[in-house]
Amino acid sequence: QVIHRLPMPNLKDELHCAGWGPACGCFDSGAAAKRTKLVLPCLISSRIYVVDVGSQCRAPRICKMIEPVDVFWKCNKGYLSVTHPLPNGDVLVANMGDAAGHGKGGFVVLDGETFELKGNWENECEAPPTGHDFWYQARHNVLVSSAGMVPRVAGRGFNPDDLKKGVFGRRLNVWNLSCRSLTQCFDLGEDSLPLTVRFLHSPEAAEGYVSCALSGAIFRFYKSCEAS
């Protein structure tokens, strides 16, 4: 049963993935964690909506919008895909390209309280060629991100010839979470297109999986005894 509908005020946004803002009280052991905000990045428009689901849980409302021009000018990023809250309370949003639709991976950061756009998460020189999804394990100080595709080319539809042109990503990227630095890259093959990344559902787990859209393969990644 549908209990409420929240229309978006703009066309051609392409809402892709919704993610929670930081949980209120998550840094205070005496307080119960309560999530009250949803962050919705837009794949086509590069707009970001913040939805209040705490004031009226059965009638959510938009409480903030970050316009595409702000993302373009402040971060030179666009085509926003996946979002997760960080351990420090900020919100991380992955992107697939730059403002012009060329391939450019990486992340933009939102303030966890005000949801103001803070800027890029990674160093400019370490931005991957493409990006899509990510997940992290704070206790192992690691973040793993997947490749995605070049938006302005992939948006025209699938062309097998694009496999050799680098339109479809093939890398799995490993980051130092606290230093925000790229430490390892794995090439999963020309026809892979790794997208969804998940660690095991345990904060102690040092292994996870990534699924590939083109090849249909699922790769397991794990932390070795050499800590790589």
JSON list of C-alpha atoms in Angstrom, two decimals:
[
{"chain": "A", "resi": 1, "resn": "GLN", "atom": "CA", "xyz": [0.00, 0.00, 0.00]},
{"chain": "A", "resi": 2, "resn": "VAL", "atom": "CA", "xyz": [1.36, 3.41, -0.97]},
{"chain": "A", "resi": 3, "resn": "ILE", "atom": "CA", "xyz": [1.03, 5.78, 1.99]},
{"chain": "A", "resi": 4, "resn": "HIS", "atom": "CA", "xyz": [2.67, 8.87, 0.50]},
{"chain": "A", "resi": 5, "resn": "ARG", "atom": "CA", "xyz": [4.14, 10.26, -2.71]},
{"chain": "A", "resi": 6, "resn": "LEU", "atom": "CA", "xyz": [6.91, 12.84, -2.79]},
{"chain": "A", "resi": 7, "resn": "PRO", "atom": "CA", "xyz": [7.18, 14.43, -6.26]},
{"chain": "A", "resi": 8, "resn": "MET", "atom": "CA", "xyz": [10.55, 15.77, -7.32]},
{"chain": "A", "resi": 9, "resn": "PRO", "atom": "CA", "xyz": [10.48, 19.43, -8.44]},
{"chain": "A", "resi": 10, "resn": "ASN", "atom": "CA", "xyz": [12.77, 18.91, -11.46]},
{"chain": "A", "resi": 11, "resn": "LEU", "atom": "CA", "xyz": [12.72, 16.79, -14.60]},
{"chain": "A", "resi": 12, "resn": "LYS", "atom": "CA", "xyz": [15.52, 14.57, -15.93]},
{"chain": "A", "resi": 13, "resn": "ASP", "atom": "CA", "xyz": [17.17, 14.01, -12.55]},
{"chain": "A", "resi": 14, "resn": "GLU", "atom": "CA", "xyz": [17.37, 10.19, -12.70]},
{"chain": "A", "resi": 15, "resn": "LEU", "atom": "CA", "xyz": [17.36, 9.35, -9.00]},
{"chain": "A", "resi": 16, "resn": "HIS", "atom": "CA", "xyz": [19.72, 6.41, -8.75]},
{"chain": "A", "resi": 17, "resn": "CYS", "atom": "CA", "xyz": [20.49, 5.31, -5.18]},
{"chain": "A", "resi": 18, "resn": "ALA", "atom": "CA", "xyz": [19.25, 6.62, -1.85]},
{"chain": "A", "resi": 19, "resn": "GLY", "atom": "CA", "xyz": [21.55, 6.61, 1.17]},
{"chain": "A", "resi": 20, "resn": "TRP", "atom": "CA", "xyz": [21.14, 7.57, 4.79]},
{"chain": "A", "resi": 21, "resn": "GLY", "atom": "CA", "xyz": [22.69, 10.63, 6.30]},
{"chain": "A", "resi": 22, "resn": "PRO", "atom": "CA", "xyz": [24.65, 10.01, 9.52]},
{"chain": "A", "resi": 23, "resn": "ALA", "atom": "CA", "xyz": [22.68, 8.55, 12.40]},
{"chain": "A", "resi": 24, "resn": "CYS", "atom": "CA", "xyz": [21.94, 11.03, 15.16]},
{"chain": "A", "resi": 25, "resn": "GLY", "atom": "CA", "xyz": [23.62, 9.83, 18.33]},
{"chain": "A", "resi": 26, "resn": "CYS", "atom": "CA", "xyz": [25.89, 7.37, 16.51]},
{"chain": "A", "resi": 27, "resn": "PHE", "atom": "CA", "xyz": [28.94, 8.92, 18.19]},
{"chain": "A", "resi": 28, "resn": "ASP", "atom": "CA", "xyz": [27.39, 8.98, 21.66]},
{"chain": "A", "resi": 29, "resn": "SER", "atom": "CA", "xyz": [27.13, 5.59, 23.31]},
{"chain": "A", "resi": 30, "resn": "GLY", "atom": "CA", "xyz": [24.42, 6.91, 25.63]},
{"chain": "A", "resi": 31, "resn": "ALA", "atom": "CA", "xyz": [22.09, 7.95, 22.82]},
{"chain": "A", "resi": 32, "resn": "ALA", "atom": "CA", "xyz": [19.99, 5.81, 20.54]},
{"chain": "A", "resi": 33, "resn": "ALA", "atom": "CA", "xyz": [20.96, 6.04, 16.89]},
{"chain": "A", "resi": 34, "resn": "LYS", "atom": "CA", "xyz": [18.22, 7.60, 14.78]},
{"chain": "A", "resi": 35, "resn": "ARG", "atom": "CA", "xyz": [18.38, 8.24, 11.07]},
{"chain": "A", "resi": 36, "resn": "THR", "atom": "CA", "xyz": [16.31, 11.21, 9.97]},
{"chain": "A", "resi": 37, "resn": "LYS", "atom": "CA", "xyz": [17.69, 12.21, 6.54]},
{"chain": "A", "resi": 38, "resn": "LEU", "atom": "CA", "xyz": [17.95, 10.49, 3.17]},
{"chain": "A", "resi": 39, "resn": "VAL", "atom": "CA", "xyz": [20.45, 11.69, 0.59]},
{"chain": "A", "resi": 40, "resn": "LEU", "atom": "CA", "xyz": [19.44, 11.21, -3.05]},
{"chain": "A", "resi": 41, "resn": "PRO", "atom": "CA", "xyz": [22.10, 11.97, -5.69]},
{"chain": "A", "resi": 42, "resn": "CYS", "atom": "CA", "xyz": [20.99, 12.28, -9.32]},
{"chain": "A", "resi": 43, "resn": "LEU", "atom": "CA", "xyz": [22.74, 10.39, -12.09]},
{"chain": "A", "resi": 44, "resn": "ILE", "atom": "CA", "xyz": [21.76, 12.64, -15.01]},
{"chain": "A", "resi": 45, "resn": "SER", "atom": "CA", "xyz": [21.30, 16.14, -13.56]},
{"chain": "A", "resi": 46, "resn": "SER", "atom": "CA", "xyz": [24.03, 15.87, -10.88]},
{"chain": "A", "resi": 47, "resn": "ARG", "atom": "CA", "xyz": [21.63, 17.45, -8.38]},
{"chain": "A", "resi": 48, "resn": "ILE", "atom": "CA", "xyz": [21.51, 16.24, -4.75]},
{"chain": "A", "resi": 49, "resn": "TYR", "atom": "CA", "xyz": [18.30, 16.11, -2.72]},
{"chain": "A", "resi": 50, "resn": "VAL", "atom": "CA", "xyz": [18.17, 15.75, 1.05]},
{"chain": "A", "resi": 51, "resn": "VAL", "atom": "CA", "xyz": [14.86, 14.34, 2.29]},
{"chain": "A", "resi": 52, "resn": "ASP", "atom": "CA", "xyz": [13.63, 14.71, 5.86]},
{"chain": "A", "resi": 53, "resn": "VAL", "atom": "CA", "xyz": [12.11, 11.40, 6.97]},
{"chain": "A", "resi": 54, "resn": "GLY", "atom": "CA", "xyz": [12.25, 12.16, 10.69]},
{"chain": "A", "resi": 55, "resn": "SER", "atom": "CA", "xyz": [9.80, 15.03, 11.20]},
{"chain": "A", "resi": 56, "resn": "GLN", "atom": "CA", "xyz": [6.92, 13.14, 9.61]},
{"chain": "A", "resi": 57, "resn": "CYS", "atom": "CA", "xyz": [7.95, 9.58, 8.90]},
{"chain": "A", "resi": 58, "resn": "ARG", "atom": "CA", "xyz": [4.80, 8.87, 6.87]},
{"chain": "A", "resi": 59, "resn": "ALA", "atom": "CA", "xyz": [5.11, 12.07, 4.83]},
{"chain": "A", "resi": 60, "resn": "PRO", "atom": "CA", "xyz": [8.78, 12.78, 3.98]},
{"chain": "A", "resi": 61, "resn": "ARG", "atom": "CA", "xyz": [9.66, 16.18, 2.52]},
{"chain": "A", "resi": 62, "resn": "ILE", "atom": "CA", "xyz": [12.61, 17.72, 0.68]},
{"chain": "A", "resi": 63, "resn": "CYS", "atom": "CA", "xyz": [14.57, 19.86, 3.11]},
{"chain": "A", "resi": 64, "resn": "LYS", "atom": "CA", "xyz": [17.58, 20.77, 0.96]},
{"chain": "A", "resi": 65, "resn": "MET", "atom": "CA", "xyz": [18.74, 20.77, -2.66]},
{"chain": "A", "resi": 66, "resn": "ILE", "atom": "CA", "xyz": [22.31, 21.10, -3.91]},
{"chain": "A", "resi": 67, "resn": "GLU", "atom": "CA", "xyz": [22.17, 22.37, -7.47]},
{"chain": "A", "resi": 68, "resn": "PRO", "atom": "CA", "xyz": [24.29, 20.89, -10.28]},
{"chain": "A", "resi": 69, "resn": "VAL", "atom": "CA", "xyz": [26.14, 24.17, -10.87]},
{"chain": "A", "resi": 70, "resn": "ASP", "atom": "CA", "xyz": [27.51, 24.02, -7.31]},
{"chain": "A", "resi": 71, "resn": "VAL", "atom": "CA", "xyz": [28.82, 20.49, -7.86]},
{"chain": "A", "resi": 72, "resn": "PHE", "atom": "CA", "xyz": [30.31, 21.47, -11.22]},
{"chain": "A", "resi": 73, "resn": "TRP", "atom": "CA", "xyz": [32.08, 24.61, -10.05]},
{"chain": "A", "resi": 74, "resn": "LYS", "atom": "CA", "xyz": [33.24, 23.47, -6.63]},
{"chain": "A", "resi": 75, "resn": "CYS", "atom": "CA", "xyz": [34.25, 19.91, -7.48]},
{"chain": "A", "resi": 76, "resn": "ASN", "atom": "CA", "xyz": [34.39, 19.60, -11.28]},
{"chain": "A", "resi": 77, "resn": "LYS", "atom": "CA", "xyz": [32.32, 16.47, -10.81]},
{"chain": "A", "resi": 78, "resn": "GLY", "atom": "CA", "xyz": [29.01, 15.24, -12.19]},
{"chain": "A", "resi": 79, "resn": "TYR", "atom": "CA", "xyz": [26.84, 12.18, -12.79]},
{"chain": "A", "resi": 80, "resn": "LEU", "atom": "CA", "xyz": [26.44, 11.31, -9.12]},
{"chain": "A", "resi": 81, "resn": "SER", "atom": "CA", "xyz": [25.71, 7.68, -8.31]},
{"chain": "A", "resi": 82, "resn": "VAL", "atom": "CA", "xyz": [25.98, 6.20, -4.80]},
{"chain": "A", "resi": 83, "resn": "THR", "atom": "CA", "xyz": [26.10, 7.69, -1.31]},
{"chain": "A", "resi": 84, "resn": "HIS", "atom": "CA", "xyz": [27.03, 6.42, 2.17]},
{"chain": "A", "resi": 85, "resn": "PRO", "atom": "CA", "xyz": [27.69, 8.18, 5.49]},
{"chain": "A", "resi": 86, "resn": "LEU", "atom": "CA", "xyz": [31.32, 8.24, 6.65]},
{"chain": "A", "resi": 87, "resn": "PRO", "atom": "CA", "xyz": [32.55, 7.29, 10.14]},
{"chain": "A", "resi": 88, "resn": "ASN", "atom": "CA", "xyz": [33.30, 10.96, 10.93]},
{"chain": "A", "resi": 89, "resn": "GLY", "atom": "CA", "xyz": [29.69, 11.97, 10.28]},
{"chain": "A", "resi": 90, "resn": "ASP", "atom": "CA", "xyz": [30.12, 13.44, 6.80]},
{"chain": "A", "resi": 91, "resn": "VAL", "atom": "CA", "xyz": [28.37, 12.01, 3.73]},
{"chain": "A", "resi": 92, "resn": "LEU", "atom": "CA", "xyz": [30.32, 10.65, 0.77]},
{"chain": "A", "resi": 93, "resn": "VAL", "atom": "CA", "xyz": [28.83, 10.66, -2.75]},
{"chain": "A", "resi": 94, "resn": "ALA", "atom": "CA", "xyz": [30.49, 8.80, -5.63]},
{"chain": "A", "resi": 95, "resn": "ASN", "atom": "CA", "xyz": [30.52, 10.24, -9.14]},
{"chain": "A", "resi": 96, "resn": "MET", "atom": "CA", "xyz": [30.93, 8.76, -12.62]},
{"chain": "A", "resi": 97, "resn": "GLY", "atom": "CA", "xyz": [32.26, 11.74, -14.58]},
{"chain": "A", "resi": 98, "resn": "ASP", "atom": "CA", "xyz": [33.18, 15.39, -14.69]},
{"chain": "A", "resi": 99, "resn": "ALA", "atom": "CA", "xyz": [30.88, 18.30, -15.47]},
{"chain": "A", "resi": 100, "resn": "ALA", "atom": "CA", "xyz": [31.17, 17.68, -19.23]},
{"chain": "A", "resi": 101, "resn": "GLY", "atom": "CA", "xyz": [30.43, 13.96, -18.99]},
{"chain": "A", "resi": 102, "resn": "HIS", "atom": "CA", "xyz": [33.99, 12.77, -19.53]},
{"chain": "A", "resi": 103, "resn": "GLY", "atom": "CA", "xyz": [35.10, 9.84, -17.40]},
{"chain": "A", "resi": 104, "resn": "LYS", "atom": "CA", "xyz": [36.27, 10.87, -13.93]},
{"chain": "A", "resi": 105, "resn": "GLY", "atom": "CA", "xyz": [35.80, 8.83, -10.78]},
{"chain": "A", "resi": 106, "resn": "GLY", "atom": "CA", "xyz": [36.10, 9.95, -7.19]},
{"chain": "A", "resi": 107, "resn": "PHE", "atom": "CA", "xyz": [33.84, 11.38, -4.53]},
{"chain": "A", "resi": 108, "resn": "VAL", "atom": "CA", "xyz": [32.30, 14.60, -3.25]},
{"chain": "A", "resi": 109, "resn": "VAL", "atom": "CA", "xyz": [31.73, 15.25, 0.45]},
{"chain": "A", "resi": 110, "resn": "LEU", "atom": "CA", "xyz": [28.69, 16.73, 2.22]},
{"chain": "A", "resi": 111, "resn": "ASP", "atom": "CA", "xyz": [28.75, 18.08, 5.75]},
{"chain": "A", "resi": 112, "resn": "GLY", "atom": "CA", "xyz": [26.87, 15.57, 7.90]},
{"chain": "A", "resi": 113, "resn": "GLU", "atom": "CA", "xyz": [24.95, 18.23, 9.84]},
{"chain": "A", "resi": 114, "resn": "THR", "atom": "CA", "xyz": [24.26, 21.03, 7.36]},
{"chain": "A", "resi": 115, "resn": "PHE", "atom": "CA", "xyz": [24.54, 18.94, 4.16]},
{"chain": "A", "resi": 116, "resn": "GLU", "atom": "CA", "xyz": [26.55, 21.75, 2.59]},
{"chain": "A", "resi": 117, "resn": "LEU", "atom": "CA", "xyz": [28.89, 20.70, -0.20]},
{"chain": "A", "resi": 118, "resn": "LYS", "atom": "CA", "xyz": [32.43, 20.62, 1.22]},
{"chain": "A", "resi": 119, "resn": "GLY", "atom": "CA", "xyz": [34.39, 19.63, -1.89]},
{"chain": "A", "resi": 120, "resn": "ASN", "atom": "CA", "xyz": [36.23, 16.62, -3.27]},
{"chain": "A", "resi": 121, "resn": "TRP", "atom": "CA", "xyz": [37.25, 13.74, -1.02]},
{"chain": "A", "resi": 122, "resn": "GLU", "atom": "CA", "xyz": [40.30, 12.46, -2.90]},
{"chain": "A", "resi": 123, "resn": "ASN", "atom": "CA", "xyz": [43.33, 14.30, -4.25]},
{"chain": "A", "resi": 124, "resn": "GLU", "atom": "CA", "xyz": [42.80, 15.50, -7.82]},
{"chain": "A", "resi": 125, "resn": "CYS", "atom": "CA", "xyz": [45.79, 13.53, -9.10]},
{"chain": "A", "resi": 126, "resn": "GLU", "atom": "CA", "xyz": [44.33, 10.27, -7.75]},
{"chain": "A", "resi": 127, "resn": "ALA", "atom": "CA", "xyz": [40.85, 10.47, -9.31]},
{"chain": "A", "resi": 128, "resn": "PRO", "atom": "CA", "xyz": [40.19, 7.16, -11.16]},
{"chain": "A", "resi": 129, "resn": "PRO", "atom": "CA", "xyz": [39.22, 7.18, -14.86]},
{"chain": "A", "resi": 130, "resn": "THR", "atom": "CA", "xyz": [35.62, 6.25, -13.98]},
{"chain": "A", "resi": 131, "resn": "GLY", "atom": "CA", "xyz": [33.58, 5.52, -10.87]},
{"chain": "A", "resi": 132, "resn": "HIS", "atom": "CA", "xyz": [30.29, 4.11, -9.62]},
{"chain": "A", "resi": 133, "resn": "ASP", "atom": "CA", "xyz": [29.87, 2.35, -6.26]},
{"chain": "A", "resi": 134, "resn": "PHE", "atom": "CA", "xyz": [31.88, 2.06, -3.04]},
{"chain": "A", "resi": 135, "resn": "TRP", "atom": "CA", "xyz": [31.87, 0.66, 0.46]},
{"chain": "A", "resi": 136, "resn": "TYR", "atom": "CA", "xyz": [34.31, 0.75, 3.35]},
{"chain": "A", "resi": 137, "resn": "GLN", "atom": "CA", "xyz": [35.38, -1.02, 6.53]},
{"chain": "A", "resi": 138, "resn": "ALA", "atom": "CA", "xyz": [36.47, 1.59, 9.07]},
{"chain": "A", "resi": 139, "resn": "ARG", "atom": "CA", "xyz": [38.15, -0.92, 11.40]},
{"chain": "A", "resi": 140, "resn": "HIS", "atom": "CA", "xyz": [40.44, -1.95, 8.56]},
{"chain": "A", "resi": 141, "resn": "ASN", "atom": "CA", "xyz": [40.88, 1.64, 7.33]},
{"chain": "A", "resi": 142, "resn": "VAL", "atom": "CA", "xyz": [39.93, 0.65, 3.78]},
{"chain": "A", "resi": 143, "resn": "LEU", "atom": "CA", "xyz": [37.49, 1.86, 1.13]},
{"chain": "A", "resi": 144, "resn": "VAL", "atom": "CA", "xyz": [36.87, -0.07, -2.09]},
{"chain": "A", "resi": 145, "resn": "SER", "atom": "CA", "xyz": [35.30, 1.56, -5.16]},
{"chain": "A", "resi": 146, "resn": "SER", "atom": "CA", "xyz": [34.20, 0.21, -8.55]},
{"chain": "A", "resi": 147, "resn": "ALA", "atom": "CA", "xyz": [34.62, 1.52, -12.06]},
{"chain": "A", "resi": 148, "resn": "GLY", "atom": "CA", "xyz": [31.37, 2.50, -13.78]},
{"chain": "A", "resi": 149, "resn": "MET", "atom": "CA", "xyz": [31.46, 4.00, -17.28]},
{"chain": "A", "resi": 150, "resn": "VAL", "atom": "CA", "xyz": [32.05, 7.21, -19.23]},
{"chain": "A", "resi": 151, "resn": "PRO", "atom": "CA", "xyz": [28.65, 8.98, -19.00]},
{"chain": "A", "resi": 152, "resn": "ARG", "atom": "CA", "xyz": [28.55, 10.99, -22.24]},
{"chain": "A", "resi": 153, "resn": "VAL", "atom": "CA", "xyz": [29.42, 7.94, -24.37]},
{"chain": "A", "resi": 154, "resn": "ALA", "atom": "CA", "xyz": [27.59, 5.21, -22.46]},
{"chain": "A", "resi": 155, "resn": "GLY", "atom": "CA", "xyz": [24.45, 7.36, -22.46]},
{"chain": "A", "resi": 156, "resn": "ARG", "atom": "CA", "xyz": [24.07, 6.74, -26.19]},
{"chain": "A", "resi": 157, "resn": "GLY", "atom": "CA", "xyz": [23.62, 3.02, -25.59]},
{"chain": "A", "resi": 158, "resn": "PHE", "atom": "CA", "xyz": [25.74, -0.10, -25.56]},
{"chain": "A", "resi": 159, "resn": "ASN", "atom": "CA", "xyz": [28.25, -0.52, -28.37]},
{"chain": "A", "resi": 160, "resn": "PRO", "atom": "CA", "xyz": [30.63, -3.53, -28.22]},
{"chain": "A", "resi": 161, "resn": "ASP", "atom": "CA", "xyz": [33.32, -1.44, -29.91]},
{"chain": "A", "resi": 162, "resn": "ASP", "atom": "CA", "xyz": [33.42, 0.78, -26.82]},
{"chain": "A", "resi": 163, "resn": "LEU", "atom": "CA", "xyz": [34.95, -2.07, -24.80]},
{"chain": "A", "resi": 164, "resn": "LYS", "atom": "CA", "xyz": [38.37, -1.36, -26.30]},
{"chain": "A", "resi": 165, "resn": "LYS", "atom": "CA", "xyz": [37.98, 2.41, -25.99]},
{"chain": "A", "resi": 166, "resn": "GLY", "atom": "CA", "xyz": [37.79, 2.52, -22.20]},
{"chain": "A", "resi": 167, "resn": "VAL", "atom": "CA", "xyz": [34.15, 3.60, -22.09]},
{"chain": "A", "resi": 168, "resn": "PHE", "atom": "CA", "xyz": [33.27, 0.79, -19.69]},
{"chain": "A", "resi": 169, "resn": "GLY", "atom": "CA", "xyz": [35.38, 0.63, -16.55]},
{"chain": "A", "resi": 170, "resn": "ARG", "atom": "CA", "xyz": [37.38, -2.44, -15.56]},
{"chain": "A", "resi": 171, "resn": "ARG", "atom": "CA", "xyz": [39.10, -1.42, -12.31]},
{"chain": "A", "resi": 172, "resn": "LEU", "atom": "CA", "xyz": [38.53, -2.10, -8.65]},
{"chain": "A", "resi": 173, "resn": "ASN", "atom": "CA", "xyz": [40.13, 0.66, -6.56]},
{"chain": "A", "resi": 174, "resn": "VAL", "atom": "CA", "xyz": [41.39, 0.29, -2.98]},
{"chain": "A", "resi": 175, "resn": "TRP", "atom": "CA", "xyz": [41.77, 3.41, -0.84]},
{"chain": "A", "resi": 176, "resn": "ASN", "atom": "CA", "xyz": [43.29, 4.28, 2.52]},
{"chain": "A", "resi": 177, "resn": "LEU", "atom": "CA", "xyz": [40.18, 5.58, 4.26]},
{"chain": "A", "resi": 178, "resn": "SER", "atom": "CA", "xyz": [41.81, 7.95, 6.73]},
{"chain": "A", "resi": 179, "resn": "CYS", "atom": "CA", "xyz": [44.43, 9.35, 4.32]},
{"chain": "A", "resi": 180, "resn": "ARG", "atom": "CA", "xyz": [42.02, 9.48, 1.35]},
{"chain": "A", "resi": 181, "resn": "SER", "atom": "CA", "xyz": [44.73, 8.02, -0.86]},
{"chain": "A", "resi": 182, "resn": "LEU", "atom": "CA", "xyz": [44.61, 5.38, -3.59]},
{"chain": "A", "resi": 183, "resn": "THR", "atom": "CA", "xyz": [46.71, 2.36, -2.58]},
{"chain": "A", "resi": 184, "resn": "GLN", "atom": "CA", "xyz": [45.85, -0.43, -5.05]},
{"chain": "A", "resi": 185, "resn": "CYS", "atom": "CA", "xyz": [44.03, -1.05, -8.34]},
{"chain": "A", "resi": 186, "resn": "PHE", "atom": "CA", "xyz": [42.86, -4.38, -9.77]},
{"chain": "A", "resi": 187, "resn": "ASP", "atom": "CA", "xyz": [42.14, -4.82, -13.48]},
{"chain": "A", "resi": 188, "resn": "LEU", "atom": "CA", "xyz": [39.17, -7.19, -13.75]},
{"chain": "A", "resi": 189, "resn": "GLY", "atom": "CA", "xyz": [39.25, -7.49, -17.53]},
{"chain": "A", "resi": 190, "resn": "GLU", "atom": "CA", "xyz": [38.05, -5.69, -20.63]},
{"chain": "A", "resi": 191, "resn": "ASP", "atom": "CA", "xyz": [34.49, -7.02, -20.50]},
{"chain": "A", "resi": 192, "resn": "SER", "atom": "CA", "xyz": [33.95, -6.78, -16.75]},
{"chain": "A", "resi": 193, "resn": "LEU", "atom": "CA", "xyz": [32.34, -3.40, -15.84]},
{"chain": "A", "resi": 194, "resn": "PRO", "atom": "CA", "xyz": [32.47, -3.82, -12.04]},
{"chain": "A", "resi": 195, "resn": "LEU", "atom": "CA", "xyz": [29.57, -2.02, -10.38]},
{"chain": "A", "resi": 196, "resn": "THR", "atom": "CA", "xyz": [28.14, -3.01, -6.99]},
{"chain": "A", "resi": 197, "resn": "VAL", "atom": "CA", "xyz": [30.64, -3.38, -4.12]},
{"chain": "A", "resi": 198, "resn": "ARG", "atom": "CA", "xyz": [29.81, -4.88, -0.72]},
{"chain": "A", "resi": 199, "resn": "PHE", "atom": "CA", "xyz": [31.82, -6.03, 2.27]},
{"chain": "A", "resi": 200, "resn": "LEU", "atom": "CA", "xyz": [30.47, -8.82, 4.46]},
{"chain": "A", "resi": 201, "resn": "HIS", "atom": "CA", "xyz": [27.94, -7.54, 6.98]},
{"chain": "A", "resi": 202, "resn": "SER", "atom": "CA", "xyz": [30.35, -7.53, 9.90]},
{"chain": "A", "resi": 203, "resn": "PRO", "atom": "CA", "xyz": [32.49, -4.55, 10.96]},
{"chain": "A", "resi": 204, "resn": "GLU", "atom": "CA", "xyz": [35.37, -6.98, 11.52]},
{"chain": "A", "resi": 205, "resn": "ALA", "atom": "CA", "xyz": [35.21, -8.57, 8.06]},
{"chain": "A", "resi": 206, "resn": "ALA", "atom": "CA", "xyz": [38.15, -7.89, 5.75]},
{"chain": "A", "resi": 207, "resn": "GLU", "atom": "CA", "xyz": [36.58, -9.35, 2.63]},
{"chain": "A", "resi": 208, "resn": "GLY", "atom": "CA", "xyz": [33.81, -8.55, 0.21]},
{"chain": "A", "resi": 209, "resn": "TYR", "atom": "CA", "xyz": [32.48, -8.97, -3.32]},
{"chain": "A", "resi": 210, "resn": "VAL", "atom": "CA", "xyz": [32.02, -6.94, -6.48]},
{"chain": "A", "resi": 211, "resn": "SER", "atom": "CA", "xyz": [29.57, -7.87, -9.24]},
{"chain": "A", "resi": 212, "resn": "CYS", "atom": "CA", "xyz": [30.30, -7.16, -12.90]},
{"chain": "A", "resi": 213, "resn": "ALA", "atom": "CA", "xyz": [27.52, -6.03, -15.23]},
{"chain": "A", "resi": 214, "resn": "LEU", "atom": "CA", "xyz": [28.99, -7.12, -18.57]},
{"chain": "A", "resi": 215, "resn": "SER", "atom": "CA", "xyz": [30.79, -10.36, -17.79]},
{"chain": "A", "resi": 216, "resn": "GLY", "atom": "CA", "xyz": [28.31, -11.47, -15.13]},
{"chain": "A", "resi": 217, "resn": "ALA", "atom": "CA", "xyz": [31.22, -12.47, -12.90]},
{"chain": "A", "resi": 218, "resn": "ILE", "atom": "CA", "xyz": [31.39, -11.93, -9.14]},
{"chain": "A", "resi": 219, "resn": "PHE", "atom": "CA", "xyz": [34.85, -11.33, -7.70]},
{"chain": "A", "resi": 220, "resn": "ARG", "atom": "CA", "xyz": [35.83, -11.84, -4.07]},
{"chain": "A", "resi": 221, "resn": "PHE", "atom": "CA", "xyz": [38.39, -9.43, -2.61]},
{"chain": "A", "resi": 222, "resn": "TYR", "atom": "CA", "xyz": [40.08, -9.84, 0.76]},
{"chain": "A", "resi": 223, "resn": "LYS", "atom": "CA", "xyz": [42.88, -8.54, 2.95]},
{"chain": "A", "resi": 224, "resn": "SER", "atom": "CA", "xyz": [46.03, -10.64, 2.72]},
{"chain": "A", "resi": 225, "resn": "CYS", "atom": "CA", "xyz": [48.46, -11.42, 5.52]},
{"chain": "A", "resi": 226, "resn": "GLU", "atom": "CA", "xyz": [50.68, -8.64, 4.12]},
{"chain": "A", "resi": 227, "resn": "ALA", "atom": "CA", "xyz": [47.81, -6.21, 4.85]},
{"chain": "A", "resi": 228, "resn": "SER", "atom": "CA", "xyz": [47.22, -5.51, 1.15]}
]
